[in-house]
């Protein structure tokens, strides 16, 4: 289990619960983007000067207000503010899905770790338009041994395309981003409908979300092993087109936070409303605290009589 403090829970919960429109600010400064990946009270120090970016000037940016609601059986999707990387343009629609084939060629080529990752999963190793944010970091608490983050992978390859874009999140050279069934995060993981929520063009369907991309995954929690004891770690957050330069995709990434895990790292869903890396508060606790507060008030009043 991954542990953080209850104080962190209250801060992150309030941030995630705020309702606002999705905004993307295109940015190509790697230091700004790296800082935007960190969670509140992250317990992580970025090694200044190590921030690096592979990407066009308008290919990526920071985002805020990711609170997408659905009127169907698909889940509401919410992320704290963070960074978005794409295999096309960061200027995609943030109000409705406007195209089944959002496409742009950035000329940024391939990224070797993603090529190798695709090979292990039987996917095409012909890649283009890569977008990669990387930096070194140190865990502030030398006794901790991991980091967590949340992400959503969104793509216009879903549900019709026979090829797929690909993403990966590497810490010290190891990718920890897989679907719960162990497949790579892509449009070709078994039955994509198992992992993607549909977002039809036009915004007229009951299950539409208010942004580009035909399919969006659930919010996935990622736990990644890291070296403590003051050691320097390296993270690489990456996405790319495969086989073509069209039908682009996006990776929303947020809340990178240090912690301790007894597992080998990996991916999964947290209980609804529970920020990853935080000890869940029992549903009865707020009532208990309210009751204790009322009891204390009564006691104070009685003492004045």
Tab-separated table of N, CA and C in Angstrom, residues 3 23 25 34 40-41 60 71 78 98 107 117 120 140-141 153 164-165 186 192 204 213-214 239 259 274-275 288:
chain	number	residue	atom	x	y	z
A	3	UNK	N	1.462	5.111	1.128
A	3	UNK	CA	1.034	5.923	2.253
A	3	UNK	C	1.454	7.382	2.092
A	23	UNK	N	-8.713	24.162	-19.492
A	23	UNK	CA	-7.871	25.138	-20.179
A	23	UNK	C	-6.499	24.527	-20.419
A	25	UNK	N	-2.670	25.599	-21.673
A	25	UNK	CA	-1.738	26.677	-21.995
A	25	UNK	C	-0.516	26.061	-22.667
A	34	UNK	N	7.987	20.509	-16.178
A	34	UNK	CA	8.393	19.576	-15.127
A	34	UNK	C	7.782	19.972	-13.791
A	40	UNK	N	0.660	18.596	-4.882
A	40	UNK	CA	0.772	19.404	-3.682
A	40	UNK	C	1.490	18.598	-2.607
A	41	UNK	N	2.439	19.233	-1.907
A	41	UNK	CA	3.235	18.514	-0.908
A	41	UNK	C	3.842	17.259	-1.527
A	60	UNK	N	2.767	20.635	-26.691
A	60	UNK	CA	2.476	20.276	-25.311
A	60	UNK	C	2.185	21.543	-24.503
A	71	UNK	N	-23.194	11.902	-18.620
A	71	UNK	CA	-24.574	11.623	-18.229
A	71	UNK	C	-24.954	10.173	-18.465
A	78	UNK	N	-11.809	13.284	-13.616
A	78	UNK	CA	-11.251	14.480	-12.995
A	78	UNK	C	-9.779	14.270	-12.681
A	98	UNK	N	-14.321	17.749	-31.916
A	98	UNK	CA	-14.647	18.375	-33.189
A	98	UNK	C	-14.253	17.550	-34.401
A	107	UNK	N	7.276	16.420	-36.764
A	107	UNK	CA	8.632	16.182	-37.216
A	107	UNK	C	9.620	15.865	-36.116
A	117	UNK	N	9.751	-0.350	-26.175
A	117	UNK	CA	8.546	-0.765	-25.456
A	117	UNK	C	7.515	-1.337	-26.419
A	120	UNK	N	8.275	-4.917	-27.388
A	120	UNK	CA	7.954	-5.940	-26.386
A	120	UNK	C	6.473	-6.272	-26.378
A	140	UNK	N	12.576	13.711	-1.164
A	140	UNK	CA	12.966	14.526	-0.014
A	140	UNK	C	13.156	13.691	1.244
A	141	UNK	N	12.312	12.677	1.414
A	141	UNK	CA	12.435	11.772	2.552
A	141	UNK	C	13.278	10.577	2.112
A	153	UNK	N	-5.017	8.692	-20.831
A	153	UNK	CA	-4.566	8.601	-22.216
A	153	UNK	C	-5.791	8.787	-23.090
A	164	UNK	N	-2.107	2.163	-33.742
A	164	UNK	CA	-2.305	2.785	-32.436
A	164	UNK	C	-1.159	3.710	-32.088
A	165	UNK	N	-1.455	4.758	-31.334
A	165	UNK	CA	-0.398	5.541	-30.711
A	165	UNK	C	0.010	4.848	-29.417
A	186	UNK	N	-2.582	1.545	-25.100
A	186	UNK	CA	-2.705	1.811	-26.527
A	186	UNK	C	-4.117	1.453	-26.956
A	192	UNK	N	-10.371	-2.701	-26.891
A	192	UNK	CA	-10.184	-1.339	-26.385
A	192	UNK	C	-11.362	-0.829	-25.567
A	204	UNK	N	-23.115	15.862	-28.878
A	204	UNK	CA	-24.565	15.740	-28.753
A	204	UNK	C	-24.988	14.474	-28.026
A	213	UNK	N	-10.817	14.161	-28.786
A	213	UNK	CA	-10.428	12.763	-28.587
A	213	UNK	C	-11.641	11.841	-28.526
A	214	UNK	N	-11.630	10.851	-29.429
A	214	UNK	CA	-12.738	9.899	-29.543
A	214	UNK	C	-12.843	8.946	-28.364
A	239	UNK	N	4.985	10.053	-25.311
A	239	UNK	CA	3.894	9.641	-26.192
A	239	UNK	C	4.381	9.787	-27.630
A	259	UNK	N	6.394	8.623	-1.978
A	259	UNK	CA	5.754	7.808	-0.958
A	259	UNK	C	6.494	6.503	-0.748
A	274	UNK	N	-10.642	8.992	-4.008
A	274	UNK	CA	-9.467	8.854	-3.150
A	274	UNK	C	-8.219	9.205	-3.935
A	275	UNK	N	-7.539	10.302	-3.589
A	275	UNK	CA	-6.311	10.634	-4.296
A	275	UNK	C	-5.265	9.552	-4.098
A	288	UNK	N	-18.021	11.396	12.545
A	288	UNK	CA	-17.440	11.248	13.873
A	288	UNK	C	-16.821	12.553	14.335
